[in-house]
mmCIF file of C-alpha atoms in Angstrom:
data_model
loop_
_atom_site.group_PDB
_atom_site.id
_atom_site.type_symbol
_atom_site.label_atom_id
_atom_site.label_comp_id
_atom_site.label_asym_id
_atom_site.label_seq_id
_atom_site.Cartn_x
_atom_site.Cartn_y
_atom_site.Cartn_z
ATOM 1 C CA MET A 1 108.870 139.436 139.318
ATOM 2 C CA PRO A 2 106.741 139.485 142.494
ATOM 3 C CA SER A 3 105.809 142.746 144.093
ATOM 4 C CA PRO A 4 107.248 143.823 147.469
ATOM 5 C CA LYS A 5 103.787 143.380 148.932
ATOM 6 C CA ALA A 6 103.651 139.735 147.872
ATOM 7 C CA ARG A 7 107.139 139.226 149.137
ATOM 8 C CA SER A 8 106.343 140.632 152.583
ATOM 9 C CA SER A 9 103.114 138.656 152.839
ATOM 10 C CA ALA A 10 105.004 135.457 152.054
ATOM 11 C CA ALA A 11 107.532 136.206 154.758
ATOM 12 C CA HIS A 12 104.787 136.804 157.372
ATOM 13 C CA SER A 13 102.892 133.639 156.454
ATOM 14 C CA GLY A 14 105.954 131.382 156.849
ATOM 15 C CA SER A 15 106.094 130.289 153.199
ATOM 16 C CA VAL A 16 109.043 129.404 150.984
ATOM 17 C CA PRO A 17 109.238 130.595 147.342
ATOM 18 C CA CYS A 18 109.681 127.858 144.780
ATOM 19 C CA GLY A 19 111.086 128.913 141.462
ATOM 20 C CA GLY A 20 109.969 127.347 138.239
ATOM 21 C CA GLY A 21 111.680 127.150 134.931
ATOM 22 C CA ASN A 22 109.685 130.082 133.432
ATOM 23 C CA GLY A 23 110.872 132.608 136.064
ATOM 24 C CA ARG A 24 107.589 132.499 138.024
ATOM 25 C CA TYR A 25 107.637 132.006 141.808
ATOM 26 C CA GLU A 26 105.164 130.049 143.862
ATOM 27 C CA PHE A 27 104.928 130.122 147.636
ATOM 28 C CA VAL A 28 104.530 126.896 149.621
ATOM 29 C CA SER A 29 103.723 126.862 153.325
ATOM 30 C CA LEU A 30 106.040 124.809 155.551
ATOM 31 C CA SER A 31 103.187 123.719 157.785
ATOM 32 C CA ARG A 32 101.022 122.364 154.965
ATOM 33 C CA THR A 33 101.333 119.496 152.512
ATOM 34 C CA PRO A 34 102.951 120.635 149.192
ATOM 35 C CA PRO A 35 100.664 120.908 146.132
ATOM 36 C CA PRO A 36 100.273 117.821 143.927
ATOM 37 C CA HIS A 37 102.138 119.341 140.966
ATOM 38 C CA LEU A 38 105.230 119.912 143.168
ATOM 39 C CA LEU A 39 105.095 116.313 144.452
ATOM 40 C CA GLN A 40 104.902 115.018 140.901
ATOM 41 C CA ARG A 41 107.895 117.192 140.006
ATOM 42 C CA GLN A 42 109.889 115.454 142.809
ATOM 43 C CA GLY A 43 108.816 112.020 141.534
ATOM 44 C CA SER A 44 106.636 110.927 144.508
ATOM 45 C CA ASP A 45 102.984 110.835 145.468
ATOM 46 C CA PRO A 46 101.336 112.675 148.404
ATOM 47 C CA THR A 47 101.104 109.523 150.583
ATOM 48 C CA THR A 48 104.848 108.876 150.372
ATOM 49 C CA ALA A 49 105.601 112.519 151.155
ATOM 50 C CA ARG A 50 103.441 112.412 154.275
ATOM 51 C CA LEU A 51 105.206 109.213 155.445
ATOM 52 C CA ARG A 52 108.608 110.799 154.928
ATOM 53 C CA ALA A 53 107.555 113.909 156.770
ATOM 54 C CA SER A 54 106.241 111.875 159.716
ATOM 55 C CA GLU A 55 109.443 109.841 159.953
ATOM 56 C CA SER A 56 111.915 111.309 162.446
ATOM 57 C CA PRO A 57 115.433 112.226 161.243
ATOM 58 C CA SER A 58 117.094 109.993 163.883
ATOM 59 C CA ARG A 59 115.037 107.023 162.758
ATOM 60 C CA ARG A 60 115.996 107.624 159.118
ATOM 61 C CA ARG A 61 119.662 107.911 160.020
ATOM 62 C CA GLY A 62 119.578 104.780 162.202
ATOM 63 C CA SER A 63 117.843 102.659 159.606
ATOM 64 C CA GLY A 64 120.142 103.890 156.855
ATOM 65 C CA SER A 65 123.344 103.232 158.798
ATOM 66 C CA SER A 66 122.273 99.792 160.001
ATOM 67 C CA THR A 67 121.276 98.737 156.505
ATOM 68 C CA SER A 68 124.405 100.060 154.852
ATOM 69 C CA SER A 69 126.787 98.614 157.457
ATOM 70 C CA THR A 70 125.306 95.134 157.553
ATOM 71 C CA GLY A 71 124.181 94.817 153.946
ATOM 72 C CA GLY A 72 120.526 94.506 154.949
ATOM 73 C CA GLN A 73 121.241 91.882 157.660
ATOM 74 C CA GLN A 74 121.456 92.453 161.406
ATOM 75 C CA LEU A 75 124.577 91.222 163.193
ATOM 76 C CA PRO A 76 124.120 88.697 166.009
ATOM 77 C CA GLU A 77 124.343 90.150 169.472
ATOM 78 C CA GLU A 78 127.567 88.349 170.383
ATOM 79 C CA ASP A 79 129.344 89.835 167.322
ATOM 80 C CA CYS A 80 128.477 93.435 168.206
ATOM 81 C CA MET A 81 131.185 95.516 169.871
ATOM 82 C CA LYS A 82 130.492 96.442 173.477
ATOM 83 C CA LEU A 83 130.935 100.187 173.700
ATOM 84 C CA ASN A 84 130.380 100.378 177.478
ATOM 85 C CA PRO A 85 132.640 97.788 179.175
ATOM 86 C CA SER A 86 132.391 97.588 182.939
ATOM 87 C CA PHE A 87 134.921 99.300 185.180
ATOM 88 C CA ILE A 88 135.757 96.005 186.896
ATOM 89 C CA GLY A 89 136.497 94.333 183.570
ATOM 90 C CA ILE A 90 138.823 97.154 182.523
ATOM 91 C CA ALA A 91 140.598 97.076 185.891
ATOM 92 C CA LEU A 92 141.109 93.300 185.788
ATOM 93 C CA SER A 93 142.376 93.396 182.210
ATOM 94 C CA SER A 94 144.830 96.168 183.089
ATOM 95 C CA LEU A 95 146.005 94.299 186.189
ATOM 96 C CA LEU A 96 146.539 91.130 184.171
ATOM 97 C CA ALA A 97 148.537 92.984 181.530
ATOM 98 C CA ILE A 98 150.749 94.604 184.189
ATOM 99 C CA ASP A 99 151.176 91.239 185.909
ATOM 100 C CA LEU A 100 152.326 89.509 182.716
ATOM 101 C CA TRP A 101 154.702 92.328 181.804
ATOM 102 C CA LEU A 102 156.234 92.588 185.295
ATOM 103 C CA SER A 103 156.606 88.810 185.668
ATOM 104 C CA LYS A 104 158.459 88.595 182.373
ATOM 105 C CA ARG A 105 160.725 91.496 183.306
ATOM 106 C CA LEU A 106 161.594 89.972 186.695
ATOM 107 C CA GLY A 107 162.253 86.454 185.361
ATOM 108 C CA VAL A 108 165.991 87.141 185.184
ATOM 109 C CA CYS A 109 166.938 83.599 186.295
ATOM 110 C CA ALA A 110 164.500 81.702 184.090
ATOM 111 C CA CYS A 111 167.339 80.061 182.126
ATOM 112 C CA GLU A 112 171.122 79.969 182.016
ATOM 113 C CA ASP A 113 171.174 82.460 179.130
ATOM 114 C CA ALA A 114 169.195 85.061 181.079
ATOM 115 C CA SER A 115 170.748 88.213 182.496
ATOM 116 C CA TRP A 116 171.151 86.599 185.944
ATOM 117 C CA GLY A 117 171.507 83.053 184.685
ATOM 118 C CA SER A 118 174.603 82.437 186.808
ATOM 119 C CA VAL A 119 172.493 82.843 189.992
ATOM 120 C CA ARG A 120 170.025 80.165 188.884
ATOM 121 C CA PRO A 121 171.633 77.287 190.892
ATOM 122 C CA LEU A 122 171.364 79.343 194.083
ATOM 123 C CA MET A 123 167.718 80.138 193.326
ATOM 124 C CA LYS A 124 167.013 76.441 192.861
ATOM 125 C CA LEU A 125 168.460 75.726 196.322
ATOM 126 C CA VAL A 126 166.082 78.314 197.754
ATOM 127 C CA GLU A 127 163.292 76.615 195.806
ATOM 128 C CA ILE A 128 164.074 73.257 197.412
ATOM 129 C CA SER A 129 164.146 74.854 200.895
ATOM 130 C CA GLY A 130 160.487 75.804 200.423
ATOM 131 C CA HIS A 131 159.355 72.526 198.843
ATOM 132 C CA GLY A 132 156.737 70.439 200.634
ATOM 133 C CA ILE A 133 158.637 67.133 200.745
ATOM 134 C CA PRO A 134 161.613 68.370 202.866
ATOM 135 C CA TRP A 135 159.225 70.078 205.260
ATOM 136 C CA LEU A 136 157.017 67.004 205.632
ATOM 137 C CA ALA A 137 160.026 64.760 206.169
ATOM 138 C CA GLY A 138 161.572 67.175 208.676
ATOM 139 C CA ALA A 139 158.347 67.585 210.672
ATOM 140 C CA ALA A 140 157.772 63.805 210.784
ATOM 141 C CA TYR A 141 161.372 63.196 211.915
ATOM 142 C CA CYS A 142 161.159 65.846 214.666
ATOM 143 C CA LEU A 143 157.852 64.384 215.840
ATOM 144 C CA TYR A 144 159.455 60.950 216.043
ATOM 145 C CA LYS A 145 162.533 62.196 217.907
ATOM 146 C CA SER A 146 160.748 64.559 220.267
ATOM 147 C CA ASP A 147 160.710 63.344 223.888
ATOM 148 C CA SER A 148 158.454 66.035 225.372
ATOM 149 C CA ALA A 149 154.700 66.450 225.154
ATOM 150 C CA ALA A 150 155.003 70.108 224.163
ATOM 151 C CA GLY A 151 157.455 69.307 221.361
ATOM 152 C CA GLN A 152 155.263 66.498 220.084
ATOM 153 C CA GLU A 153 152.234 68.787 220.124
ATOM 154 C CA VAL A 154 154.024 71.472 218.094
ATOM 155 C CA MET A 155 155.447 69.035 215.544
ATOM 156 C CA LEU A 156 152.121 67.233 215.201
ATOM 157 C CA ASN A 157 150.301 70.449 214.365
ATOM 158 C CA LEU A 158 153.083 71.540 212.018
ATOM 159 C CA LEU A 159 152.676 68.255 210.181
ATOM 160 C CA MET A 160 148.924 68.793 210.009
ATOM 161 C CA ALA A 161 149.441 72.337 208.745
ATOM 162 C CA LEU A 162 151.735 71.122 205.936
ATOM 163 C CA VAL A 163 149.217 68.502 204.829
ATOM 164 C CA LEU A 164 146.424 71.084 204.953
ATOM 165 C CA ASP A 165 148.525 73.437 202.836
ATOM 166 C CA LEU A 166 149.110 70.773 200.175
ATOM 167 C CA VAL A 167 145.396 69.980 199.982
ATOM 168 C CA LEU A 168 144.187 73.593 199.794
ATOM 169 C CA VAL A 169 146.791 74.666 197.237
ATOM 170 C CA GLY A 170 146.141 71.582 195.115
ATOM 171 C CA VAL A 171 142.396 72.248 195.076
ATOM 172 C CA MET A 172 142.913 75.919 194.235
ATOM 173 C CA LYS A 173 145.262 75.116 191.362
ATOM 174 C CA ALA A 174 142.876 72.510 189.970
ATOM 175 C CA VAL A 175 139.985 74.987 190.074
ATOM 176 C CA VAL A 176 141.760 78.060 188.647
ATOM 177 C CA ARG A 177 144.009 76.155 186.186
ATOM 178 C CA ARG A 178 146.209 79.109 185.336
ATOM 179 C CA ARG A 179 149.198 78.214 183.191
ATOM 180 C CA ARG A 180 152.718 78.982 184.292
ATOM 181 C CA PRO A 181 154.643 81.771 182.564
ATOM 182 C CA ALA A 182 155.750 81.048 179.016
ATOM 183 C CA HIS A 183 159.434 81.535 179.916
ATOM 184 C CA ASN A 184 159.338 78.895 182.673
ATOM 185 C CA ARG A 185 161.388 75.711 182.368
ATOM 186 C CA MET A 186 159.695 72.669 183.916
ATOM 187 C CA ASP A 187 162.792 71.381 185.723
ATOM 188 C CA MET A 188 161.366 71.653 189.218
ATOM 189 C CA PHE A 189 162.081 69.223 192.041
ATOM 190 C CA ALA A 190 159.452 66.455 192.543
ATOM 191 C CA THR A 191 156.463 67.808 190.643
ATOM 192 C CA PHE A 192 152.932 66.409 190.546
ATOM 193 C CA SER A 193 150.008 66.803 188.144
ATOM 194 C CA VAL A 194 148.668 70.062 189.629
ATOM 195 C CA ASP A 195 152.170 71.573 189.592
ATOM 196 C CA GLY A 196 151.661 72.323 185.930
ATOM 197 C CA TYR A 197 149.400 75.177 187.047
ATOM 198 C CA SER A 198 150.532 78.446 188.500
ATOM 199 C CA PHE A 199 147.906 80.019 190.765
ATOM 200 C CA PRO A 200 148.600 80.222 193.661
ATOM 201 C CA SER A 201 152.274 79.649 194.467
ATOM 202 C CA GLY A 202 152.550 76.685 196.834
ATOM 203 C CA HIS A 203 156.030 77.759 197.919
ATOM 204 C CA ALA A 204 154.699 81.197 198.878
ATOM 205 C CA THR A 205 151.771 79.785 200.889
ATOM 206 C CA ARG A 206 154.042 77.314 202.659
ATOM 207 C CA ALA A 207 156.690 79.905 203.419
ATOM 208 C CA ALA A 208 154.192 82.385 204.874
ATOM 209 C CA MET A 209 152.406 79.744 206.952
ATOM 210 C CA CYS A 210 155.603 78.109 208.275
ATOM 211 C CA ALA A 211 157.138 81.493 209.104
ATOM 212 C CA ARG A 212 154.131 82.442 211.228
ATOM 213 C CA PHE A 213 154.076 79.005 212.816
ATOM 214 C CA LEU A 214 157.769 79.057 213.779
ATOM 215 C CA LEU A 215 157.640 82.615 215.104
ATOM 216 C CA ALA A 216 154.577 81.813 217.239
ATOM 217 C CA HIS A 217 155.566 78.434 218.719
ATOM 218 C CA LEU A 218 159.359 78.404 218.856
ATOM 219 C CA VAL A 219 161.505 80.485 221.161
ATOM 220 C CA LEU A 220 163.933 82.165 218.815
ATOM 221 C CA ALA A 221 166.409 84.952 219.263
ATOM 222 C CA ALA A 222 165.868 88.227 217.417
ATOM 223 C CA PRO A 223 168.433 87.504 214.660
ATOM 224 C CA LEU A 224 166.815 84.124 213.997
ATOM 225 C CA ARG A 225 163.374 85.689 213.811
ATOM 226 C CA VAL A 226 164.635 88.169 211.227
ATOM 227 C CA LEU A 227 166.259 85.302 209.344
ATOM 228 C CA VAL A 228 162.951 83.408 209.217
ATOM 229 C CA LEU A 229 161.177 86.433 207.761
ATOM 230 C CA LEU A 230 163.934 86.983 205.196
ATOM 231 C CA TRP A 231 163.798 83.314 204.209
ATOM 232 C CA ALA A 232 160.029 83.424 203.632
ATOM 233 C CA THR A 233 160.325 86.610 201.563
ATOM 234 C CA PHE A 234 163.226 85.252 199.531
ATOM 235 C CA VAL A 235 161.386 81.995 198.792
ATOM 236 C CA GLY A 236 158.443 83.900 197.348
ATOM 237 C CA PHE A 237 160.630 86.283 195.372
ATOM 238 C CA SER A 238 162.675 83.402 193.937
ATOM 239 C CA ARG A 239 159.533 81.997 192.313
ATOM 240 C CA VAL A 240 159.301 85.079 190.101
ATOM 241 C CA LEU A 241 163.049 85.234 189.433
ATOM 242 C CA LEU A 242 163.054 81.622 188.244
ATOM 243 C CA GLY A 243 160.049 82.274 186.023
ATOM 244 C CA ARG A 244 157.947 79.704 187.883
ATOM 245 C CA HIS A 245 155.107 82.034 188.817
ATOM 246 C CA HIS A 246 153.542 85.369 188.044
ATOM 247 C CA VAL A 247 153.710 88.181 190.557
ATOM 248 C CA THR A 248 150.040 87.814 191.466
ATOM 249 C CA ASP A 249 150.546 84.089 192.135
ATOM 250 C CA VAL A 250 153.145 84.845 194.799
ATOM 251 C CA THR A 251 151.196 87.765 196.263
ATOM 252 C CA PHE A 252 148.038 85.705 196.659
ATOM 253 C CA GLY A 253 150.147 82.812 197.974
ATOM 254 C CA PHE A 254 151.505 84.950 200.807
ATOM 255 C CA LEU A 255 147.994 86.090 201.731
ATOM 256 C CA MET A 256 146.650 82.545 201.570
ATOM 257 C CA GLY A 257 149.489 81.194 203.725
ATOM 258 C CA TYR A 258 148.898 83.920 206.295
ATOM 259 C CA TRP A 259 145.226 82.924 206.445
ATOM 260 C CA GLN A 260 146.079 79.208 206.613
ATOM 261 C CA TYR A 261 147.906 79.720 209.891
ATOM 262 C CA ASN A 262 144.700 81.132 211.412
ATOM 263 C CA LEU A 263 142.909 77.990 210.251
ATOM 264 C CA VAL A 264 145.605 75.824 211.866
ATOM 265 C CA GLU A 265 145.106 77.656 215.154
ATOM 266 C CA MET A 266 141.386 76.960 214.948
ATOM 267 C CA LEU A 267 142.018 73.251 214.293
ATOM 268 C CA TRP A 268 144.838 72.907 216.832
ATOM 269 C CA LEU A 269 145.386 69.354 218.011
ATOM 270 C CA SER A 270 146.667 68.538 221.492
ATOM 271 C CA PRO A 271 148.003 65.094 222.515
ATOM 272 C CA VAL A 272 145.104 64.661 224.950
ATOM 273 C CA MET A 273 142.569 65.451 222.233
ATOM 274 C CA LEU A 274 144.353 63.138 219.809
ATOM 275 C CA GLN A 275 144.422 60.275 222.321
ATOM 276 C CA SER A 276 140.732 60.720 223.154
ATOM 277 C CA THR A 277 139.860 60.764 219.443
ATOM 278 C CA ILE A 278 141.838 57.566 218.825
ATOM 279 C CA GLY A 279 140.153 55.914 221.842
ATOM 280 C CA GLN A 280 136.704 56.805 220.531
ATOM 281 C CA LEU A 281 137.554 55.369 217.125
ATOM 282 C CA GLN A 282 138.763 52.126 218.675
#
């Protein structure tokens, strides 16, 4: 048994007692390399002990976990889980999930068996009132029947605005190529190839643009102006009720139609300008 003096000297020198099998104690300094007979007792040589001592704990843990989790092989970068996704990605994913859930909940007229299936025929009449073909035919007929220069100018630009709307919406749908909701029934009136896509809603863009156009260039009484606004809103809302579009399709369609009217004002055609353009071409 060591004396108290040896025990106190070991404590001051920063050493650790190592017990042997015969009851004798030996003191090993923590700041020095262990003696060779202790290394042999642990089954390693001095070189290996120095390498282990120089290796940082975090490096040993990282190498051990990577080897054990992958079986000695590193995973490719695309298969690794991204632990720090961007805030924009999380926001867009959340918005898309809310959009899909809300669109499905509001599609109460998507089929006859739905909760509001009996209102579906009325919703389809509203759908036809916002279709492009009736508006193009009506604008062309009014342009033909108009006997005043001001009326011809308004109808001509309305016809141009409708054609511009068809082109811009068709290009946008072909670029985005978003599918329509899964609960939609493709029984729409006079569809074309790009009508298989959902974003944006052509009815919503047309309703917003035509509402602004009529309120700006036609003299209407206050009840008729309110009726025009209600019609445009109801056309956009009917697209979700029928299951034709998602909520974001209609929302973006209203914004796009509002912007399209500003573009029509920039490209406004007057009869004098049209006649001079035709004369230059001839």
